[in-house]
mmCIF file of C-alpha atoms in Angstrom:
data_model
loop_
_atom_site.group_PDB
_atom_site.id
_atom_site.type_symbol
_atom_site.label_atom_id
_atom_site.label_comp_id
_atom_site.label_asym_id
_atom_site.label_seq_id
_atom_site.Cartn_x
_atom_site.Cartn_y
_atom_site.Cartn_z
ATOM 1 C CA MET A 1 3.251 -6.334 -9.883
ATOM 2 C CA ILE A 2 1.228 -4.036 -11.594
ATOM 3 C CA LEU A 3 -0.108 -0.344 -9.954
ATOM 4 C CA GLU A 4 -3.739 -1.725 -9.320
ATOM 5 C CA GLU A 5 -1.796 -4.724 -6.722
ATOM 6 C CA LYS A 6 0.371 -2.441 -5.398
ATOM 7 C CA ILE A 7 -2.297 0.171 -4.724
ATOM 8 C CA ILE A 8 -4.563 -3.115 -3.024
ATOM 9 C CA SER A 9 -2.044 -4.448 -1.211
ATOM 10 C CA ALA A 10 -0.782 -1.166 0.268
ATOM 11 C CA VAL A 11 -5.308 -0.303 1.684
ATOM 12 C CA ASN A 12 -5.117 -3.738 3.048
ATOM 13 C CA THR A 13 -1.381 -3.142 5.101
ATOM 14 C CA TYR A 14 -3.217 0.311 6.471
ATOM 15 C CA LEU A 15 -5.760 -1.425 7.653
ATOM 16 C CA ALA A 16 -4.367 -4.561 9.007
ATOM 17 C CA SER A 17 -1.313 -2.770 10.708
ATOM 18 C CA PHE A 18 -3.869 -0.503 13.003
ATOM 19 C CA GLU A 19 -4.999 -3.700 14.707
ATOM 20 C CA LYS A 20 -1.269 -4.636 15.008
ATOM 21 C CA LYS A 21 -0.350 -1.277 16.210
ATOM 22 C CA ASP A 22 2.451 -1.137 13.642
ATOM 23 C CA LEU A 23 2.882 3.128 12.631
ATOM 24 C CA ASP A 24 6.074 1.928 10.675
ATOM 25 C CA ALA A 25 4.430 0.083 8.324
ATOM 26 C CA ILE A 26 1.228 2.535 7.993
ATOM 27 C CA ILE A 27 4.552 5.278 7.308
ATOM 28 C CA ASN A 28 6.123 3.064 4.719
ATOM 29 C CA LEU A 29 3.368 3.617 2.873
ATOM 30 C CA TYR A 30 3.336 6.666 2.386
ATOM 31 C CA ALA A 31 5.924 8.835 -0.052
ATOM 32 C CA GLU A 32 8.132 11.324 1.511
ATOM 33 C CA ASP A 33 6.089 13.956 -0.121
ATOM 34 C CA CYS A 34 2.942 13.053 0.751
ATOM 35 C CA TRP A 35 -0.240 14.717 2.404
ATOM 36 C CA VAL A 36 -3.263 13.742 4.555
ATOM 37 C CA GLU A 37 -6.382 15.881 5.058
ATOM 38 C CA ASP A 38 -7.837 13.829 7.952
ATOM 39 C CA PRO A 39 -11.192 14.790 8.051
ATOM 40 C CA VAL A 40 -11.484 17.049 4.897
ATOM 41 C CA GLY A 41 -11.681 20.857 6.151
ATOM 42 C CA THR A 42 -8.945 19.857 8.197
ATOM 43 C CA GLU A 43 -5.652 21.112 8.382
ATOM 44 C CA LYS A 44 -3.352 18.731 5.840
ATOM 45 C CA LYS A 45 -0.616 16.593 7.697
ATOM 46 C CA ILE A 46 2.652 17.099 4.909
ATOM 47 C CA GLY A 47 5.280 14.787 5.375
ATOM 48 C CA HIS A 48 6.339 12.177 7.499
ATOM 49 C CA ASP A 49 6.941 13.509 10.326
ATOM 50 C CA ALA A 50 3.781 14.526 10.607
ATOM 51 C CA LEU A 51 2.469 11.454 9.947
ATOM 52 C CA ARG A 52 3.653 9.707 12.172
ATOM 53 C CA GLU A 53 2.815 12.257 15.137
ATOM 54 C CA PHE A 54 -1.519 12.033 13.659
ATOM 55 C CA TYR A 55 -1.081 7.849 13.138
ATOM 56 C CA GLN A 56 0.513 7.558 16.762
ATOM 57 C CA LEU A 57 -2.401 8.884 18.274
ATOM 58 C CA GLY A 58 -4.550 5.872 16.132
ATOM 59 C CA ILE A 59 -2.280 3.907 17.365
ATOM 60 C CA ASP A 60 -2.351 4.719 21.483
ATOM 61 C CA MET A 61 -5.969 4.338 21.415
ATOM 62 C CA GLY A 62 -6.263 0.492 20.031
ATOM 63 C CA ALA A 63 -8.100 1.789 16.908
ATOM 64 C CA LYS A 64 -9.291 -1.250 14.685
ATOM 65 C CA GLY A 65 -10.435 -0.932 10.477
ATOM 66 C CA THR A 66 -12.209 -3.208 8.749
ATOM 67 C CA LEU A 67 -13.024 -2.432 5.442
ATOM 68 C CA GLU A 68 -16.597 -2.401 4.450
ATOM 69 C CA SER A 69 -16.648 -2.492 0.867
ATOM 70 C CA GLU A 70 -14.451 -3.283 -2.267
ATOM 71 C CA ILE A 71 -11.434 -0.633 -2.776
ATOM 72 C CA ARG A 72 -12.338 1.208 -6.012
ATOM 73 C CA VAL A 73 -8.917 1.912 -8.019
ATOM 74 C CA ALA A 74 -8.970 3.824 -10.663
ATOM 75 C CA GLY A 75 -5.907 4.900 -12.585
ATOM 76 C CA ASN A 76 -3.195 5.938 -9.353
ATOM 77 C CA GLU A 77 -6.025 5.943 -7.253
ATOM 78 C CA ALA A 78 -8.729 4.298 -4.429
ATOM 79 C CA ALA A 79 -11.017 5.007 -2.657
ATOM 80 C CA PHE A 80 -12.706 2.720 -0.002
ATOM 81 C CA ALA A 81 -15.364 2.547 2.710
ATOM 82 C CA PHE A 82 -14.025 1.185 5.960
ATOM 83 C CA ARG A 83 -15.163 1.440 9.937
ATOM 84 C CA MET A 84 -12.528 2.474 12.108
ATOM 85 C CA GLU A 85 -13.451 1.397 15.729
ATOM 86 C CA ILE A 86 -11.682 2.468 19.514
ATOM 87 C CA ASP A 87 -12.941 1.181 22.880
ATOM 88 C CA THR A 88 -12.993 3.800 24.665
ATOM 89 C CA GLY A 89 -13.689 1.932 28.088
ATOM 90 C CA LYS A 90 -17.039 3.270 27.990
ATOM 91 C CA GLY A 91 -18.537 1.956 24.745
ATOM 92 C CA ILE A 92 -16.743 1.367 20.838
ATOM 93 C CA MET A 93 -16.469 4.571 18.999
ATOM 94 C CA SER A 94 -16.579 4.143 15.486
ATOM 95 C CA PHE A 95 -15.982 6.140 12.753
ATOM 96 C CA ARG A 96 -17.217 5.058 9.029
ATOM 97 C CA PRO A 97 -15.286 7.484 6.424
ATOM 98 C CA ILE A 98 -14.456 7.141 3.308
ATOM 99 C CA ASP A 99 -10.665 7.076 1.965
ATOM 100 C CA VAL A 100 -9.593 8.119 -0.882
ATOM 101 C CA MET A 101 -5.795 7.941 -1.078
ATOM 102 C CA THR A 102 -3.559 8.650 -4.836
ATOM 103 C CA PHE A 103 -0.339 6.761 -5.463
ATOM 104 C CA ASN A 104 2.270 7.317 -7.046
ATOM 105 C CA ASP A 105 4.039 4.667 -9.771
ATOM 106 C CA ASP A 106 6.025 2.632 -7.131
ATOM 107 C CA GLY A 107 2.602 2.636 -5.594
ATOM 108 C CA LYS A 108 3.206 4.720 -2.303
ATOM 109 C CA ILE A 109 0.519 6.801 -1.127
ATOM 110 C CA THR A 110 1.130 10.782 -1.970
ATOM 111 C CA SER A 111 -2.286 11.808 -0.334
ATOM 112 C CA MET A 112 -5.325 11.170 1.300
ATOM 113 C CA ARG A 113 -8.563 12.420 1.990
ATOM 114 C CA ALA A 114 -10.633 11.100 4.914
ATOM 115 C CA PHE A 115 -14.573 11.681 3.901
ATOM 116 C CA PHE A 116 -16.861 11.701 7.012
ATOM 117 C CA GLY A 117 -18.394 13.936 9.349
ATOM 118 C CA PRO A 118 -20.659 13.833 12.422
ATOM 119 C CA SER A 119 -23.603 11.137 10.758
ATOM 120 C CA ASN A 120 -20.817 8.733 10.238
ATOM 121 C CA GLN A 121 -19.439 8.922 13.707
ATOM 122 C CA GLY A 122 -20.867 7.835 17.123
ATOM 123 C CA MET A 123 -20.717 5.332 20.496
ATOM 124 C CA GLU A 124 -22.068 1.753 20.225
#
């Protein structure tokens, strides 16, 4: 499989894993020396242990992700817009980030940055 195919597969697995509540599938997409900045401007979460703690929160809240655009791949990077929804019991909280991921030659994510702000989130 060429790198672009690995990247597209990883992004699709990433989003599908939230609905499946499959934390291990998300963590397994990341290289050992990875980091996440979500949202951009917050402290980086570095390594699998930090990512496991971070993503467990989303899994516990029942987060569900859906692509809102095509996955754009350039070299070893991908950018994609998606919608993340969480049922709070008082309505649906939604976030509409654009994630930018960098991948190594094995198709593992080495970094992820989530771009969104107050105008890209809210209750429905």
